[in-house]
GROMACS .gro file of C-alpha atoms in nm:
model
  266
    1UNK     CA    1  20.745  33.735  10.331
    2UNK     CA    2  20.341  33.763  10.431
    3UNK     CA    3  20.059  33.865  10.216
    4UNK     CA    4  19.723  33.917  10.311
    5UNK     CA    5  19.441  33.975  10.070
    6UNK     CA    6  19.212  34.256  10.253
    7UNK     CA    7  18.812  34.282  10.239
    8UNK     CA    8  18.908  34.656  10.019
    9UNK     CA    9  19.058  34.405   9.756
   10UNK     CA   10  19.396  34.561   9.879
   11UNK     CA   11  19.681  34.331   9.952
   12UNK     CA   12  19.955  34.417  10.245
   13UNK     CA   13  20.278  34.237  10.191
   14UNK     CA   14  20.539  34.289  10.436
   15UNK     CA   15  20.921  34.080  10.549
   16UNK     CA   16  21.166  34.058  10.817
   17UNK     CA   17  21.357  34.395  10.861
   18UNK     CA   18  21.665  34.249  10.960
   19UNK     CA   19  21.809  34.166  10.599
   20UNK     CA   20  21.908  34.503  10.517
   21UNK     CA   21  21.725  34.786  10.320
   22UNK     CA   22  21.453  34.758  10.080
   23UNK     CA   23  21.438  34.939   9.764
   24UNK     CA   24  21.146  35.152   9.839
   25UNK     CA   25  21.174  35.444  10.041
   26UNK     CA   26  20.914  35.520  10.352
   27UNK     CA   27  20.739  35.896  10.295
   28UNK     CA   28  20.755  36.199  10.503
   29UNK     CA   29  21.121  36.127  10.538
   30UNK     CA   30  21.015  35.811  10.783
   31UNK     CA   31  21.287  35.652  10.949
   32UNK     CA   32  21.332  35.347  11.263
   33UNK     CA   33  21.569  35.235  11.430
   34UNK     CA   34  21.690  34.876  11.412
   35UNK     CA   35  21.684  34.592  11.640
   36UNK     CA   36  22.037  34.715  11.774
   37UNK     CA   37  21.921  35.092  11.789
   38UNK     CA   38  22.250  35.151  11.604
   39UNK     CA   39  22.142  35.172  11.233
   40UNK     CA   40  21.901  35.377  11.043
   41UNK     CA   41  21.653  35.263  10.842
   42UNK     CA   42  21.416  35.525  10.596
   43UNK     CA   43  21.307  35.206  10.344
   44UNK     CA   44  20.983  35.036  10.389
   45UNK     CA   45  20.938  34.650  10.460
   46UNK     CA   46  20.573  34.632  10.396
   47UNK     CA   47  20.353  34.781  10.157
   48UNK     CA   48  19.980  34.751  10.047
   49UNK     CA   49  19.922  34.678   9.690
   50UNK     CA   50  19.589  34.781   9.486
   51UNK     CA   51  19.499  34.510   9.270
   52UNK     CA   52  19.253  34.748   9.066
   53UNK     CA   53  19.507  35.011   8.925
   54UNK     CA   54  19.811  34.827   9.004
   55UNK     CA   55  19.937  35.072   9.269
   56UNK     CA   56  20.122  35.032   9.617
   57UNK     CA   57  20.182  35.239   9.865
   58UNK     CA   58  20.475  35.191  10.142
   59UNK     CA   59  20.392  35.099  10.508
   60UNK     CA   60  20.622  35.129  10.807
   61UNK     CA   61  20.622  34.803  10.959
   62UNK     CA   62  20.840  34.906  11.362
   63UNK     CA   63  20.934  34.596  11.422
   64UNK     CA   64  21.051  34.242  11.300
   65UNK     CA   65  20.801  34.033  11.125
   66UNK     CA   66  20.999  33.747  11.069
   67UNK     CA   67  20.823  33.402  11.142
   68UNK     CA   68  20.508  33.643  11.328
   69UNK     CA   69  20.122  33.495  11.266
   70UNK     CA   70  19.799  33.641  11.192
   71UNK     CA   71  19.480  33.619  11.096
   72UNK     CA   72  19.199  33.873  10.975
   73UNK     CA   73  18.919  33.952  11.239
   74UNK     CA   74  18.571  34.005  11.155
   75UNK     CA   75  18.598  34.387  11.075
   76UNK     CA   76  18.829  34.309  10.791
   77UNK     CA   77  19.163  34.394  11.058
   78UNK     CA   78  19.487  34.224  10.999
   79UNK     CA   79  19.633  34.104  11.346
   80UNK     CA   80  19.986  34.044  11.345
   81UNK     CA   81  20.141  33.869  11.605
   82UNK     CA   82  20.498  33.804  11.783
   83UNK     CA   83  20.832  33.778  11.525
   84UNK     CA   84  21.212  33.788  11.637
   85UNK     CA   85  21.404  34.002  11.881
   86UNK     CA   86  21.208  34.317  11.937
   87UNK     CA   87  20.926  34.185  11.743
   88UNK     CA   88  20.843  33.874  11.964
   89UNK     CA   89  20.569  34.038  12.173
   90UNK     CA   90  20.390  34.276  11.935
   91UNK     CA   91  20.090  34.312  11.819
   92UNK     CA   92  20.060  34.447  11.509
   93UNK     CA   93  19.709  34.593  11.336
   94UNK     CA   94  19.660  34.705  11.024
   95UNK     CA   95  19.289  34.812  10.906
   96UNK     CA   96  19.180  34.889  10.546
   97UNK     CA   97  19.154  35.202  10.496
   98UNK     CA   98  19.294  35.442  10.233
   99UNK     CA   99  19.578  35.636  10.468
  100UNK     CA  100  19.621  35.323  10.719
  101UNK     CA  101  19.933  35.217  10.821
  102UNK     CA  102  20.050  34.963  11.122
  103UNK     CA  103  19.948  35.036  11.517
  104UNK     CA  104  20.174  34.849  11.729
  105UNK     CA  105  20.156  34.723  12.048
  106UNK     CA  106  20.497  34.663  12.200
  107UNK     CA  107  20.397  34.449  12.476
  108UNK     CA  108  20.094  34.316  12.362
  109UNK     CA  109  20.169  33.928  12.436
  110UNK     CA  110  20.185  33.821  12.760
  111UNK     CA  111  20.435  33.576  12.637
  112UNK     CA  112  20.714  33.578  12.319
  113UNK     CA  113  20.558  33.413  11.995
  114UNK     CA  114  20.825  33.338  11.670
  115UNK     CA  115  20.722  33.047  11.477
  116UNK     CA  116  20.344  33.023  11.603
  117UNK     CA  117  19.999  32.977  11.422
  118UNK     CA  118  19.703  33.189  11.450
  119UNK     CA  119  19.351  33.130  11.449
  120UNK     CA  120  19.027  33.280  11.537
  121UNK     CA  121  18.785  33.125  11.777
  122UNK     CA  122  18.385  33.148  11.754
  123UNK     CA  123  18.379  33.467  11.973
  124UNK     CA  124  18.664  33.659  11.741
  125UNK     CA  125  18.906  33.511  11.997
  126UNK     CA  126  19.195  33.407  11.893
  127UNK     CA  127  19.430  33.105  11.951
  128UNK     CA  128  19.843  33.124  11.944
  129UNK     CA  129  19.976  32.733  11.966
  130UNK     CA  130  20.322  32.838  12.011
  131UNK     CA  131  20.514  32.494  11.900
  132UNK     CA  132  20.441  32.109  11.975
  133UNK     CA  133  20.762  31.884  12.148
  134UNK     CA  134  20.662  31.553  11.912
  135UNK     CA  135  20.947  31.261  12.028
  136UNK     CA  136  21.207  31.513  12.164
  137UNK     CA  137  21.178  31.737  11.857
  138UNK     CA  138  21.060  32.090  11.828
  139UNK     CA  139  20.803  32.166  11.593
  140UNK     CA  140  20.718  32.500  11.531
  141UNK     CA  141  20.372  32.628  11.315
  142UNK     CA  142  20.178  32.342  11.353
  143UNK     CA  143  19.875  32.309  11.081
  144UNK     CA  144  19.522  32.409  11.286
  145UNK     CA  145  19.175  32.397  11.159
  146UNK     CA  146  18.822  32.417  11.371
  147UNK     CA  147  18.569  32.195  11.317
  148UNK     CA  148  18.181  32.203  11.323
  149UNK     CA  149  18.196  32.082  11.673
  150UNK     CA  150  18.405  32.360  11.781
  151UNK     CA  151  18.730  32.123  11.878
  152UNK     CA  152  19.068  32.192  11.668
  153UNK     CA  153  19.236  31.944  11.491
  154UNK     CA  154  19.643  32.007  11.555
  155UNK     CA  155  19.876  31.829  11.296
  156UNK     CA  156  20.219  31.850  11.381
  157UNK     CA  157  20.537  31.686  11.219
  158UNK     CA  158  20.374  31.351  11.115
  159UNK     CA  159  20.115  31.348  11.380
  160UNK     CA  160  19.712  31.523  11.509
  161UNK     CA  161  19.533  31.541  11.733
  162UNK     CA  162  19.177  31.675  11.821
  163UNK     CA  163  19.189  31.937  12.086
  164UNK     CA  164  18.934  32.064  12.297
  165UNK     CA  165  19.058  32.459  12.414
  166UNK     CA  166  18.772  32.508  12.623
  167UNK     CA  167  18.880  32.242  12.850
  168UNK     CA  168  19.239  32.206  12.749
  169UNK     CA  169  19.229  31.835  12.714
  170UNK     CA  170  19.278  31.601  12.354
  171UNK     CA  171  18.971  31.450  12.294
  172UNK     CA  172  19.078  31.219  12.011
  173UNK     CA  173  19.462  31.140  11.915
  174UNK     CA  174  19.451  31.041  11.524
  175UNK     CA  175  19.694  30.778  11.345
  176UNK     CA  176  20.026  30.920  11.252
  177UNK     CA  177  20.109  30.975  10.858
  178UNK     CA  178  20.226  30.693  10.635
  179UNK     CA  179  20.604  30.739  10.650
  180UNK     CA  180  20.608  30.889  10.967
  181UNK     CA  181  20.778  31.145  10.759
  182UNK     CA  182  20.780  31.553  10.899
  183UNK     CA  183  20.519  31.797  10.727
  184UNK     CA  184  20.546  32.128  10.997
  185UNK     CA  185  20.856  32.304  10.992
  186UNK     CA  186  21.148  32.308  10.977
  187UNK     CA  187  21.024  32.026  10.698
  188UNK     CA  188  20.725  32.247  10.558
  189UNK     CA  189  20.467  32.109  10.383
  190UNK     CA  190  20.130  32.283  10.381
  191UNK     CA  191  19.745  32.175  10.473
  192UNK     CA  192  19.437  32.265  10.385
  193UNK     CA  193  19.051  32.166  10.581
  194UNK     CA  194  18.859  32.079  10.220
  195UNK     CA  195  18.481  32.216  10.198
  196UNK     CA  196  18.243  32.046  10.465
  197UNK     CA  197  17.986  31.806  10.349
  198UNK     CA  198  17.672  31.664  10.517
  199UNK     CA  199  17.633  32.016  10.621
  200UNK     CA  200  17.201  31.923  10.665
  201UNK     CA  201  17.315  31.623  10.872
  202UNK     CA  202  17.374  31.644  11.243
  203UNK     CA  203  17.724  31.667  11.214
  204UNK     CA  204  17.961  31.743  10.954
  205UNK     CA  205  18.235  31.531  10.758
  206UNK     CA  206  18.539  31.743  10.779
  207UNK     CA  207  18.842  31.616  10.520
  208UNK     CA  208  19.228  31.767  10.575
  209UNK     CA  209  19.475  31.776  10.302
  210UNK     CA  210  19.804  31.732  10.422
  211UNK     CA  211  20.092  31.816  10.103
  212UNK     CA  212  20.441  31.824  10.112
  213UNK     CA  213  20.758  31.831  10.342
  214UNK     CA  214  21.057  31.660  10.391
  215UNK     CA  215  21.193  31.330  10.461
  216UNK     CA  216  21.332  31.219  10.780
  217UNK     CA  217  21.701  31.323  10.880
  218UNK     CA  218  21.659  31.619  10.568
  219UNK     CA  219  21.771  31.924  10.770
  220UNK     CA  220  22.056  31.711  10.922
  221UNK     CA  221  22.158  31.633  10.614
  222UNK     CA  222  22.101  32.001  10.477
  223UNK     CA  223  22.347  32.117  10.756
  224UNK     CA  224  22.589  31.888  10.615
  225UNK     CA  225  22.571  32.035  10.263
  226UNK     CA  226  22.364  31.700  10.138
  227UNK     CA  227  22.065  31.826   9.995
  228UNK     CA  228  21.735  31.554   9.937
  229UNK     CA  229  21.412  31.600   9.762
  230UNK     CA  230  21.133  31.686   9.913
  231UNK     CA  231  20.812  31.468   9.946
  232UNK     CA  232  20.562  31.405   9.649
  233UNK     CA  233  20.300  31.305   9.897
  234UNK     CA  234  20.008  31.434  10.011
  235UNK     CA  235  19.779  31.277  10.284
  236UNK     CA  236  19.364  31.302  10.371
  237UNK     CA  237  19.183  31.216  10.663
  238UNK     CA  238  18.839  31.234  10.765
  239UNK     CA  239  18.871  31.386  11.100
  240UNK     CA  240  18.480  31.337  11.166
  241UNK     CA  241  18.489  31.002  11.108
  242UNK     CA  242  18.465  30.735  11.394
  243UNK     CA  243  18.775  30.550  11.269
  244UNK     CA  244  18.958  30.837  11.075
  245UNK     CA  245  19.264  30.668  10.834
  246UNK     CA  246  19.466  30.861  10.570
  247UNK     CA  247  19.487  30.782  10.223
  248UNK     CA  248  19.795  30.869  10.044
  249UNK     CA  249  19.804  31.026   9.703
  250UNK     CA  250  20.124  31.117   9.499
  251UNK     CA  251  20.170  31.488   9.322
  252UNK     CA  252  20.318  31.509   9.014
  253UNK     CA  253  20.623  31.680   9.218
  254UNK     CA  254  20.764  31.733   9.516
  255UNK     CA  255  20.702  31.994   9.741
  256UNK     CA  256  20.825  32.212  10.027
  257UNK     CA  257  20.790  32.544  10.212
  258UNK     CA  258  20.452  32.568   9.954
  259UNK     CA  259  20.081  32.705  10.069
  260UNK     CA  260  19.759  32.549   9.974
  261UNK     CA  261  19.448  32.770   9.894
  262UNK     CA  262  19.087  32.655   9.840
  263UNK     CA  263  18.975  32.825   9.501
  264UNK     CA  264  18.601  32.931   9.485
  265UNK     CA  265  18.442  32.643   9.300
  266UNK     CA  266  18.571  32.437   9.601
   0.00000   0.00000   0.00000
């Protein structure tokens, strides 16, 4: 499932529509079609919820979310990208308003997306890193954060680098993880890029969190009914610094598949 907190303190939730029908029917006597173009469905699979009067109201969602990315753009618009089957080249946009629902492009990627991460560049661009290939394994939804300097930092599996889109060259490869252990899917941890300091300086000191995943060999063994916990870890680096290292911290418990928000009073 997604959920996105909107600038009209709404928040749209919405899931894959290939798991059968929901329990909440779409209005006007709504229908779509399914992937095959063989069933019916009249349910919704996304709504928007009103935090204020604890209210929702259904959305039709036309196409498979599952595993899409987003990200909000300036005017408070959700963009929704890619998902599976039909879904894998839409674009999706939702805007606050109070009659809204989805606008879908069905060819709006020039390419399929499942899996991705989005993020939005200093114009209101936006940037799709589709999966990384990190020693013959396929990691998909890497963790991405900008930086003051305008470079990305990419962590994926047990791994980052700092990436220059502009040019489309690394400009700084950092130290892997203690462990060596996976954090991106399919071992999901989560990350976080902690509040900037030195902001009066001439550059920033950006600080990512790294939480979570799973140990080595876990989804083997998961296909083999042999089920391990997840990590208690979590990792920082300073990804300003000249010589960037992590330091490892343990959590009181594991964690896997979580998300990581930064509250308010930082």
């Amino acid at each position: 499932m997604h959920m996105q907190l909107l600038n009209n303190d709404r928040v749209i939730m919405f899931d894959r529509t290939d798991f059968g029908k929901s329990n909440i029917s779409l209005p006007d006597g709504k229908c779509r079609k399914d992937s095959t173009g063989n069933k019916v469905d009249c349910t919704a699979h996304s709504v928007v919820y009103d935090i204020l009067s604890n209210t929702f109201r259904p959305l039709m969602v036309q196409s498979n979310v599952w595993c899409s990315s987003g990200a909000v753009m300036p005017d408070g618009s959700l963009i929704q990208t890619g998902g599976y089957k039909e879904g894998d080249r839409r674009i999706r946009i939702f805007k606050p308003c109070s009659d809204c629902d989805w606008v879908e492009v069905e060819n709006g990627l020039a390419v399929t997306r499942w899996y991705a991460t989005n993020h939005i560049l200093p114009k209101a661009c936006r940037f799709w890193p589709r999966l990384v290939i990190v020693e013959s394994k396929t990691i998909s939804t890497p963790f991405v954060f900008i930086i003051g300097d305008g470079n990305f930092f990419i962590f994926a599996n047990n791994r980052a680098i700092l990436f220059d889109y502009s040019n489309s060259k690394v400009v700084k490869t950092y130290p892997m993880i203690p462990g060596g252990d996976p954090r991106c899917y399919p071992s999901t941890g989560s990350a976080v890029l902690l509040p900037l300091k030195n902001l009066q300086a001439s550059s920033d000191e950006a600080e990512v969190l790294v939480c979570g995943g799973a140990l080595k060999g876990s989804v083997a063994q998961a296909k083999k009914g042999i089920f391990v916990s997840a990590l208690d870890t979590c990792g920082r680096i300073k990804i300003t610094d000249p010589n960037p290292q992590w330091v490892m911290e343990t959590m009181p418990q594991a964690r896997v598949i979580g998300d990581m928000i930064l509250l308010p009073n930082g």
